[in-house]
């Protein structure tokens, strides 16, 4: 069963891996993805992540369950932050553990594509010109299609 | 029916949620949006561009043709940008 | 420039990420791959990794440089351990940092495929039946071919 | 010429490295292996199955047809299994 957290606080990758792994020796591959606040134009003061409490957890759990089935993952963990973040801050952590590396890589890649296009989060970027809601990217919707074609 | 709004949809409507009675002749999400747009310019400014709006009913993504009932929680928001 | 370490000691993922990232805000995606000693049959007592000092570092640096060019990575780090390891122990860490997530995922995946088939390491598995050198896997050679076709 | 051995090649030959003079008529890796095999059964047991042996010259992977000189460091080992 995937472990999901939607939280304001930061996360510690090493601690999350240690907890998830425990003393198991049946996994050979651990992949983590960390998404961070990127200051593209050099003028970002802060980013606020709004989300839909309740739906967020359900949507992430649904997708994580699909990933676990599809790649027979040993363990799976998703942490997504909300609230006010600064440039460089962590936004999201995905951890996948599997017997084999390609399963762990693909499952993490898949989870991120689905989080980007399905999890109800919205980014508000604050610069000295004011607040601006980030537009969804066409490329994220396209990324999602890769997994539909593979099914 | 409980209506909830997020991101710029919430900002344009000026509130994050509200209770509303579902008129008897409104059966789908598409018809609900048309109904809201007909109420006043505030809803019109927020929801008029249906291609820019995403909808969830009872916290599940749905399409414009999805049925809606007076017991539902209906959420309107822009395409998501998390991760 | 990729940062490469071949060492007997364990590594701390969180510390490695923090050092690599510093206070940069131009990366949005951090992918890590950790390979661990897997006890497939449940009878593994230890695994000893032998390597070719000098060639190991050169070979990893060459491949990391190629990954950095091919995916325009912001940062790249590879740590590979040698010596005696126990089931569950860390073997290898790859960290890739990029503006975009698909570049970070692909570069880490590529680096692992090349490490598996090109870096001069050999695994000796010790069970109560004695020591046994691990055979190279056909699937690892096949995995490498994916990247040649894409070039 | 410096010869170095790893993993089960090292175990079969019984040492990890040795100095050896390269005979004048040996020009390629393939010919060097044939030469070593001709010395005695120990080298034969370690190197006879050429398909199972990988070679590096001066710490770079090479094929059987690669030229070899008396100034080279030549390594023999099984296919690698790191990562």
Short mmCIF file of C-alpha atoms in Angstrom, two decimals:
data_model
loop_
_atom_site.label_atom_id
_atom_site.label_comp_id
_atom_site.label_asym_id
_atom_site.label_seq_id
_atom_site.Cartn_x
_atom_site.Cartn_y
_atom_site.Cartn_z
CA UNK A 1 0.00 0.00 0.00
CA UNK A 2 1.34 3.36 -1.03
CA UNK A 3 1.92 5.91 1.69
CA UNK A 4 0.61 9.42 0.88
CA UNK A 5 1.12 12.72 2.71
CA UNK A 6 -0.17 16.16 1.78
CA UNK A 7 1.51 18.58 4.14
CA UNK A 8 2.78 22.13 4.66
CA UNK A 9 6.06 21.06 6.26
CA UNK A 10 9.24 20.07 4.44
CA UNK A 11 10.42 16.46 4.15
CA UNK A 12 13.72 14.66 4.76
CA UNK A 13 14.51 12.28 1.88
CA UNK A 14 16.98 10.14 3.84
CA UNK A 15 14.52 9.68 6.73
CA UNK A 16 11.68 8.85 4.32
CA UNK A 17 13.78 6.24 2.53
CA UNK A 18 14.92 4.71 5.82
CA UNK A 19 11.35 4.44 7.12
CA UNK A 20 10.03 2.97 3.89
CA UNK A 21 12.88 0.51 3.51
CA UNK A 22 13.05 -0.69 7.11
CA UNK A 23 15.23 -3.82 7.26
CA UNK A 24 13.90 -5.27 4.01
CA UNK A 25 16.45 -6.85 1.67
CA UNK A 26 14.11 -7.78 -1.21
CA UNK A 27 14.53 -4.50 -3.10
CA UNK A 28 17.49 -3.70 -5.31
CA UNK A 29 16.39 -0.32 -6.63
CA UNK A 30 15.24 2.88 -4.94
CA UNK A 31 14.30 5.87 -7.10
CA UNK A 32 13.38 9.27 -5.71
CA UNK A 33 12.05 12.29 -7.53
CA UNK A 34 12.14 15.66 -5.82
CA UNK A 35 10.43 18.64 -7.43
CA UNK A 36 11.67 22.03 -6.28
CA UNK A 37 10.52 25.63 -6.76
CA UNK A 38 12.38 26.88 -9.84
CA UNK A 39 13.04 30.55 -10.35
CA UNK A 40 12.99 30.65 -14.13
CA UNK A 41 13.17 34.41 -14.75
CA UNK A 42 15.17 35.29 -11.65
CA UNK A 43 12.39 37.44 -10.16
CA UNK A 44 10.39 34.90 -8.15
CA UNK A 45 9.74 35.95 -4.57
CA UNK A 46 7.50 33.07 -3.49
CA UNK A 47 5.20 30.37 -4.76
CA UNK A 48 1.96 29.44 -3.05
CA UNK A 49 0.45 26.04 -3.66
CA UNK A 50 -3.29 25.78 -3.24
CA UNK A 51 -4.93 22.38 -3.22
CA UNK A 52 -8.27 20.63 -2.83
CA UNK A 53 -8.15 18.90 0.58
CA UNK A 54 -9.71 15.47 0.41
CA UNK A 55 -9.59 15.14 -3.36
CA UNK A 56 -5.80 15.57 -3.39
CA UNK A 57 -5.19 12.58 -1.12
CA UNK A 58 -7.76 10.44 -2.97
CA UNK A 59 -6.37 11.27 -6.40
CA UNK A 60 -2.74 10.61 -5.40
CA UNK A 61 -3.68 7.34 -3.65
CA UNK A 62 -5.58 6.16 -6.73
CA UNK A 63 -2.60 6.83 -9.02
CA UNK A 64 -0.06 5.35 -6.59
CA UNK A 65 -2.16 2.18 -6.33
CA UNK A 66 -2.16 1.92 -10.13
CA UNK A 67 1.64 2.35 -10.20
CA UNK A 68 2.13 -0.33 -7.55
CA UNK A 69 0.05 -2.79 -9.55
CA UNK A 70 1.55 -1.96 -12.91
CA UNK A 71 5.21 -2.26 -11.87
CA UNK A 72 4.90 -4.59 -8.85
CA UNK A 73 6.58 -2.09 -6.57
CA UNK A 74 7.80 -3.18 -3.17
CA UNK A 75 7.09 0.24 -1.65
CA UNK A 76 5.79 3.59 -2.83
CA UNK A 77 5.63 6.98 -1.07
CA UNK A 78 4.33 10.36 -2.21
CA UNK A 79 4.64 13.60 -0.27
CA UNK A 80 3.22 16.80 -1.76
CA UNK A 81 3.52 20.14 0.01
CA UNK A 82 1.08 23.04 -0.08
CA UNK A 83 1.19 26.61 1.22
CA UNK A 84 3.86 29.25 0.73
CA UNK A 85 7.24 28.11 -0.62
CA UNK A 86 10.43 29.94 -1.56
CA UNK A 87 12.71 29.47 -4.61
CA UNK A 88 14.68 26.23 -4.20
CA UNK A 89 12.20 24.78 -1.68
CA UNK A 90 10.97 21.23 -2.03
CA UNK A 91 7.47 20.79 -3.51
CA UNK A 92 7.00 17.07 -4.04
CA UNK A 93 8.75 13.80 -3.24
CA UNK A 94 8.07 10.47 -4.93
CA UNK A 95 9.88 7.33 -3.77
CA UNK A 96 9.56 4.00 -5.56
CA UNK A 97 11.24 0.78 -4.42
CA UNK A 98 11.41 -2.32 -6.56
CA UNK A 99 13.43 -5.46 -7.16
CA UNK A 100 14.59 -4.05 -10.51
CA UNK A 101 15.72 -0.60 -11.55
CA UNK A 102 13.65 -0.09 -14.68
CA UNK A 103 10.42 -0.72 -12.74
CA UNK A 104 11.42 1.82 -10.09
CA UNK A 105 12.39 4.43 -12.72
CA UNK A 106 9.25 3.98 -14.82
CA UNK A 107 6.88 3.99 -11.85
CA UNK A 108 8.35 7.24 -10.49
CA UNK A 109 8.22 8.84 -13.95
CA UNK A 110 4.59 7.72 -14.34
CA UNK A 111 3.63 9.01 -10.88
CA UNK A 112 5.08 12.44 -11.64
CA UNK A 113 3.29 12.68 -14.99
CA UNK A 114 0.00 11.87 -13.27
CA UNK A 115 0.61 14.20 -10.33
CA UNK A 116 1.33 17.03 -12.78
CA UNK A 117 -1.89 16.51 -14.73
CA UNK A 118 -4.34 15.02 -12.23
CA UNK A 119 -3.56 16.02 -8.64
CA UNK A 120 -5.60 19.14 -7.72
CA UNK A 121 -2.82 21.63 -6.98
CA UNK A 122 -2.47 25.16 -8.32
CA UNK A 123 0.67 27.28 -8.23
CA UNK A 124 0.53 31.02 -7.62
CA UNK A 125 3.83 32.74 -8.44
CA UNK A 126 4.60 35.99 -6.65
CA UNK A 127 7.00 38.51 -8.19
CA UNK A 128 7.33 42.26 -7.66
CA UNK A 129 4.68 42.60 -10.38
CA UNK A 130 2.15 40.76 -8.21
CA UNK A 131 0.65 37.26 -8.14
CA UNK A 132 0.20 35.14 -11.24
CA UNK A 133 -1.43 31.71 -11.50
CA UNK A 134 0.82 29.30 -13.38
CA UNK A 135 -0.69 27.99 -16.61
CA UNK A 136 -0.87 24.24 -17.15
CA UNK A 137 1.64 23.00 -19.69
CA UNK A 138 0.62 21.26 -22.90
CA UNK A 139 3.73 19.09 -22.47
CA UNK A 140 2.38 17.71 -19.19
CA UNK A 141 -0.84 16.58 -20.84
CA UNK A 142 1.22 15.02 -23.64
CA UNK A 143 3.46 13.27 -21.10
CA UNK A 144 0.39 11.59 -19.65
CA UNK A 145 -0.53 10.10 -23.02
CA UNK A 146 2.69 8.06 -23.10
CA UNK A 147 1.30 5.80 -20.37
CA UNK A 148 -2.09 5.37 -21.98
CA UNK A 149 -0.49 4.15 -25.20
CA UNK A 150 1.59 1.63 -23.29
CA UNK A 151 -1.37 -0.01 -21.57
CA UNK B 1 -25.50 21.10 -3.88
CA UNK B 2 -22.15 22.30 -2.58
CA UNK B 3 -20.07 24.38 -5.01
CA UNK B 4 -16.31 24.80 -4.42
CA UNK B 5 -13.83 26.93 -6.34
CA UNK B 6 -10.05 27.01 -6.60
CA UNK B 7 -7.24 29.24 -7.93
CA UNK B 8 -8.36 32.00 -10.36
CA UNK B 9 -11.91 30.58 -10.53
CA UNK B 10 -12.16 31.21 -6.78
CA UNK B 11 -10.68 34.70 -7.15
CA UNK B 12 -13.11 35.67 -9.92
CA UNK B 13 -16.16 34.32 -8.08
CA UNK B 14 -14.91 35.93 -4.87
CA UNK B 15 -15.55 33.00 -2.57
CA UNK B 16 -14.18 29.50 -2.04
CA UNK B 17 -17.50 27.71 -1.62
CA UNK B 18 -21.25 28.13 -1.45
CA UNK B 19 -24.46 26.16 -1.09
CA UNK B 20 -26.84 26.36 -4.03
CA UNK B 21 -30.08 24.63 -4.96
CA UNK B 22 -29.80 22.69 -8.23
CA UNK B 23 -32.66 23.70 -10.58
CA UNK B 24 -34.72 20.69 -11.69
CA UNK B 25 -33.94 21.14 -15.39
CA UNK B 26 -30.14 21.06 -14.88
CA UNK B 27 -28.92 17.52 -15.39
CA UNK B 28 -25.26 17.74 -16.50
CA UNK B 29 -22.10 19.66 -15.65
CA UNK B 30 -22.42 21.49 -18.96
CA UNK B 31 -25.96 22.59 -18.10
CA UNK B 32 -24.87 23.61 -14.59
CA UNK B 33 -22.18 25.90 -16.02
CA UNK B 34 -24.72 27.44 -18.41
CA UNK B 35 -27.05 27.98 -15.45
CA UNK B 36 -24.34 29.68 -13.35
CA UNK B 37 -23.25 31.88 -16.27
CA UNK B 38 -26.88 33.01 -16.64
CA UNK B 39 -27.03 34.19 -12.99
CA UNK B 40 -24.71 37.20 -13.35
CA UNK B 41 -21.47 38.59 -14.86
CA UNK B 42 -19.36 37.33 -11.95
CA UNK B 43 -20.08 33.69 -12.73
CA UNK B 44 -19.84 34.52 -16.43
CA UNK B 45 -16.31 35.95 -16.01
CA UNK B 46 -15.21 32.89 -14.06
CA UNK B 47 -16.83 30.08 -16.04
CA UNK B 48 -17.58 31.33 -19.55
CA UNK B 49 -14.48 29.75 -21.13
CA UNK B 50 -15.45 26.12 -20.64
CA UNK B 51 -12.26 24.86 -22.32
CA UNK B 52 -10.26 26.53 -19.50
CA UNK B 53 -12.34 25.01 -16.69
CA UNK B 54 -11.95 21.60 -15.07
CA UNK B 55 -14.66 19.99 -12.97
CA UNK B 56 -14.70 17.43 -10.17
CA UNK B 57 -17.85 15.89 -8.70
CA UNK B 58 -17.50 14.44 -5.23
CA UNK B 59 -13.75 14.84 -5.58
CA UNK B 60 -13.41 12.90 -8.83
CA UNK B 61 -12.48 14.45 -12.21
CA UNK B 62 -15.48 14.45 -14.58
CA UNK B 63 -16.32 15.67 -18.08
CA UNK B 64 -18.89 18.25 -19.15
CA UNK B 65 -21.46 15.56 -19.94
CA UNK B 66 -21.34 14.04 -16.45
CA UNK B 67 -24.67 14.03 -14.56
CA UNK B 68 -25.02 16.25 -11.51
CA UNK B 69 -27.48 15.96 -8.59
CA UNK B 70 -28.43 18.28 -5.74
CA UNK B 71 -26.54 16.03 -3.27
CA UNK B 72 -23.18 16.52 -5.08
CA UNK B 73 -20.09 18.49 -4.18
CA UNK B 74 -19.17 20.17 -7.47
CA UNK B 75 -15.71 21.77 -7.83
CA UNK B 76 -14.65 24.21 -10.56
CA UNK B 77 -10.97 25.01 -11.12
CA UNK B 78 -8.33 25.70 -13.79
CA UNK B 79 -6.16 22.85 -15.18
CA UNK B 80 -3.95 21.65 -12.32
CA UNK B 81 -0.31 22.71 -12.02
CA UNK B 82 1.14 20.77 -9.09
CA UNK B 83 4.13 18.47 -8.86
CA UNK C 1 31.21 18.76 -14.29
CA UNK C 2 29.99 15.52 -12.80
CA UNK C 3 31.24 14.62 -9.36
CA UNK C 4 32.42 10.99 -9.02
CA UNK C 5 33.37 9.00 -5.93
CA UNK C 6 34.46 5.37 -5.69
CA UNK C 7 34.60 4.56 -2.01
CA UNK C 8 34.28 1.84 0.66
CA UNK C 9 32.16 3.96 3.02
CA UNK C 10 28.39 4.44 2.89
CA UNK C 11 26.76 7.64 1.62
CA UNK C 12 24.03 9.96 2.94
CA UNK C 13 21.56 10.83 0.18
CA UNK C 14 20.19 13.95 1.88
CA UNK C 15 23.69 15.34 2.50
CA UNK C 16 24.74 14.57 -1.08
CA UNK C 17 21.68 16.34 -2.50
CA UNK C 18 22.20 19.35 -0.23
CA UNK C 19 25.86 19.69 -1.25
CA UNK C 20 25.11 19.31 -4.95
CA UNK C 21 22.17 21.70 -4.89
CA UNK C 22 23.71 24.42 -2.72
CA UNK C 23 21.53 27.51 -2.94
CA UNK C 24 20.78 27.12 -6.65
CA UNK C 25 17.21 27.79 -7.74
CA UNK C 26 17.58 26.97 -11.47
CA UNK C 27 16.68 23.29 -11.13
CA UNK C 28 13.16 21.97 -10.83
CA UNK C 29 13.87 18.25 -10.81
CA UNK C 30 16.14 16.07 -8.71
CA UNK C 31 16.24 12.32 -9.39
CA UNK C 32 18.19 9.84 -7.29
CA UNK C 33 18.80 6.18 -7.92
CA UNK C 34 20.07 4.01 -5.08
CA UNK C 35 21.09 0.42 -5.77
CA UNK C 36 21.10 -1.87 -2.74
CA UNK C 37 22.32 -5.40 -2.04
CA UNK C 38 19.35 -7.65 -2.76
CA UNK C 39 19.03 -11.03 -1.09
CA UNK C 40 17.13 -12.85 -3.83
CA UNK C 41 17.17 -16.41 -2.47
CA UNK C 42 17.19 -15.50 1.22
CA UNK C 43 20.61 -17.09 1.84
CA UNK C 44 23.00 -14.22 1.11
CA UNK C 45 25.53 -13.58 3.86
CA UNK C 46 27.58 -10.84 2.19
CA UNK C 47 28.51 -9.38 -1.17
CA UNK C 48 32.02 -8.23 -2.01
CA UNK C 49 32.51 -5.72 -4.80
CA UNK C 50 35.87 -5.81 -6.52
CA UNK C 51 36.81 -3.02 -8.91
CA UNK C 52 39.61 -1.77 -11.14
CA UNK C 53 41.02 1.34 -9.41
CA UNK C 54 41.76 4.06 -11.90
CA UNK C 55 39.69 2.64 -14.73
CA UNK C 56 36.53 2.76 -12.60
CA UNK C 57 36.75 6.51 -12.02
CA UNK C 58 37.70 7.21 -15.66
CA UNK C 59 34.87 5.09 -17.05
CA UNK C 60 32.21 6.62 -14.76
CA UNK C 61 33.46 10.16 -15.47
CA UNK C 62 33.31 9.53 -19.22
CA UNK C 63 29.72 8.29 -19.04
CA UNK C 64 28.61 11.05 -16.65
CA UNK C 65 30.07 13.66 -18.99
CA UNK C 66 28.09 12.16 -21.87
CA UNK C 67 24.89 12.25 -19.76
CA UNK C 68 25.48 15.89 -18.82
CA UNK C 69 25.88 16.87 -22.46
CA UNK C 70 23.00 14.80 -23.76
CA UNK C 71 20.40 16.03 -21.24
CA UNK C 72 21.89 19.44 -20.28
CA UNK C 73 21.97 18.50 -16.62
CA UNK C 74 22.52 21.18 -14.03
CA UNK C 75 24.37 18.77 -11.75
CA UNK C 76 25.31 15.10 -11.71
CA UNK C 77 26.82 12.93 -8.97
CA UNK C 78 27.80 9.25 -8.93
CA UNK C 79 28.99 7.33 -5.87
CA UNK C 80 29.87 3.65 -6.22
CA UNK C 81 30.98 1.57 -3.25
CA UNK C 82 33.40 -1.37 -3.25
CA UNK C 83 34.46 -3.89 -0.61
CA UNK C 84 32.32 -6.07 1.63
CA UNK C 85 28.61 -5.21 1.85
CA UNK C 86 25.67 -6.84 3.65
CA UNK C 87 22.11 -7.50 2.39
CA UNK C 88 20.21 -4.20 2.23
CA UNK C 89 23.41 -2.11 2.12
CA UNK C 90 23.77 0.70 -0.41
CA UNK C 91 25.91 -0.07 -3.47
CA UNK C 92 25.52 2.87 -5.80
CA UNK C 93 24.01 6.36 -5.82
CA UNK C 94 23.24 8.43 -8.92
CA UNK C 95 21.88 11.96 -8.57
CA UNK C 96 20.78 14.02 -11.57
CA UNK C 97 19.51 17.60 -11.35
CA UNK C 98 17.85 19.37 -14.25
CA UNK C 99 15.40 22.12 -15.08
CA UNK C 100 12.90 19.51 -16.28
CA UNK C 101 11.88 16.16 -14.84
CA UNK C 102 12.11 13.99 -17.95
CA UNK C 103 15.74 14.98 -18.50
CA UNK C 104 16.59 14.11 -14.90
CA UNK C 105 14.79 10.73 -15.12
CA UNK C 106 16.30 9.75 -18.46
CA UNK C 107 19.83 10.78 -17.52
CA UNK C 108 19.72 8.75 -14.28
CA UNK C 109 18.29 5.74 -16.13
CA UNK C 110 21.00 6.05 -18.80
CA UNK C 111 23.77 6.37 -16.19
CA UNK C 112 22.62 3.21 -14.41
CA UNK C 113 22.46 1.22 -17.66
CA UNK C 114 26.01 2.28 -18.49
CA UNK C 115 27.32 1.65 -14.97
CA UNK C 116 25.86 -1.86 -15.08
CA UNK C 117 27.52 -2.73 -18.39
CA UNK C 118 30.68 -0.61 -18.52
CA UNK C 119 31.98 0.26 -15.05
CA UNK C 120 34.60 -2.34 -14.02
CA UNK C 121 32.97 -3.81 -10.90
CA UNK C 122 32.48 -7.49 -10.10
CA UNK C 123 30.16 -8.88 -7.45
CA UNK C 124 31.09 -11.91 -5.34
CA UNK C 125 28.10 -13.34 -3.47
CA UNK C 126 28.83 -15.27 -0.29
CA UNK C 127 26.34 -17.86 0.99
CA UNK C 128 26.85 -20.86 3.29
CA UNK C 129 27.75 -22.78 0.10
CA UNK C 130 30.77 -20.52 -0.47
CA UNK C 131 31.58 -17.62 -2.79
CA UNK C 132 30.08 -17.23 -6.26
CA UNK C 133 30.88 -14.54 -8.85
CA UNK C 134 27.65 -13.00 -10.16
CA UNK C 135 27.09 -13.52 -13.89
CA UNK C 136 26.45 -10.51 -16.09
CA UNK C 137 22.84 -10.25 -17.21
CA UNK C 138 21.81 -10.33 -20.84
CA UNK C 139 19.10 -7.79 -19.93
CA UNK C 140 21.75 -5.26 -18.87
CA UNK C 141 23.47 -5.47 -22.25
CA UNK C 142 20.07 -5.09 -23.92
CA UNK C 143 19.24 -2.08 -21.73
CA UNK C 144 22.36 -0.36 -23.03
CA UNK C 145 21.20 -0.72 -26.62
CA UNK C 146 18.16 1.50 -25.96
CA UNK C 147 20.44 4.54 -25.72
CA UNK C 148 22.44 3.72 -28.84
CA UNK C 149 19.26 3.54 -30.90
CA UNK C 150 18.11 6.92 -29.58
CA UNK C 151 21.28 8.72 -30.61
CA UNK D 1 53.75 -5.05 -20.52
CA UNK D 2 51.73 -5.03 -17.31
CA UNK D 3 48.98 -7.68 -17.07
CA UNK D 4 46.16 -7.26 -14.52
CA UNK D 5 43.37 -9.70 -13.68
CA UNK D 6 40.04 -9.36 -11.88
CA UNK D 7 37.29 -11.54 -10.39
CA UNK D 8 37.38 -15.21 -11.46
CA UNK D 9 40.11 -14.55 -14.05
CA UNK D 10 42.33 -13.41 -11.16
CA UNK D 11 41.34 -16.45 -9.07
CA UNK D 12 42.13 -18.90 -11.88
CA UNK D 13 45.48 -17.31 -12.74
CA UNK D 14 46.27 -17.08 -9.02
CA UNK D 15 47.58 -13.50 -9.02
CA UNK D 16 46.21 -10.03 -9.53
CA UNK D 17 49.00 -8.69 -11.75
CA UNK D 18 52.34 -9.51 -13.36
CA UNK D 19 55.00 -8.05 -15.64
CA UNK D 20 55.52 -9.91 -18.91
CA UNK D 21 57.54 -9.25 -22.05
CA UNK D 22 55.41 -9.02 -25.16
CA UNK D 23 56.74 -11.37 -27.88
CA UNK D 24 57.52 -9.52 -31.12
CA UNK D 25 55.01 -11.51 -33.19
CA UNK D 26 52.04 -10.68 -30.92
CA UNK D 27 50.25 -7.63 -32.27
CA UNK D 28 46.60 -7.83 -31.11
CA UNK D 29 44.62 -8.70 -27.98
CA UNK D 30 43.45 -11.87 -29.71
CA UNK D 31 47.04 -12.92 -30.41
CA UNK D 32 48.06 -12.06 -26.83
CA UNK D 33 45.35 -14.36 -25.43
CA UNK D 34 46.50 -17.15 -27.79
CA UNK D 35 50.05 -16.59 -26.58
CA UNK D 36 49.06 -16.74 -22.88
CA UNK D 37 46.95 -19.88 -23.43
CA UNK D 38 50.01 -21.53 -25.06
CA UNK D 39 52.15 -20.92 -21.94
CA UNK D 40 50.42 -23.42 -19.63
CA UNK D 41 47.11 -24.89 -18.42
CA UNK D 42 46.63 -22.16 -15.81
CA UNK D 43 46.33 -19.41 -18.41
CA UNK D 44 44.35 -21.82 -20.60
CA UNK D 45 41.76 -22.40 -17.82
CA UNK D 46 41.41 -18.65 -17.25
CA UNK D 47 41.37 -17.30 -20.81
CA UNK D 48 40.39 -20.14 -23.17
CA UNK D 49 36.73 -19.06 -23.45
CA UNK D 50 37.32 -15.77 -25.26
CA UNK D 51 33.57 -14.99 -25.40
CA UNK D 52 33.55 -14.88 -21.57
CA UNK D 53 36.54 -12.53 -21.29
CA UNK D 54 36.58 -8.75 -21.47
CA UNK D 55 39.73 -6.73 -22.08
CA UNK D 56 40.85 -3.21 -21.25
CA UNK D 57 44.06 -1.61 -22.49
CA UNK D 58 45.36 1.32 -20.46
CA UNK D 59 42.02 1.32 -18.62
CA UNK D 60 39.80 1.56 -21.69
CA UNK D 61 37.52 -1.22 -22.95
CA UNK D 62 38.83 -2.73 -26.20
CA UNK D 63 37.89 -5.53 -28.60
CA UNK D 64 39.91 -8.63 -29.52
CA UNK D 65 41.32 -7.00 -32.65
CA UNK D 66 42.79 -4.02 -30.74
CA UNK D 67 46.59 -3.62 -31.11
CA UNK D 68 48.75 -4.22 -28.04
CA UNK D 69 52.30 -2.97 -27.31
CA UNK D 70 54.90 -3.81 -24.68
CA UNK D 71 54.23 -0.45 -22.94
CA UNK D 72 50.53 -1.25 -22.32
CA UNK D 73 48.62 -2.14 -19.17
CA UNK D 74 46.39 -5.00 -20.32
CA UNK D 75 43.49 -6.10 -18.08
CA UNK D 76 41.53 -9.35 -18.39
CA UNK D 77 38.24 -9.80 -16.56
CA UNK D 78 34.71 -11.26 -16.82
CA UNK D 79 31.79 -9.10 -18.00
CA UNK D 80 31.22 -6.43 -15.36
CA UNK D 81 28.42 -6.73 -12.78
CA UNK D 82 28.42 -3.48 -10.80
CA UNK D 83 25.69 -0.98 -10.14
#
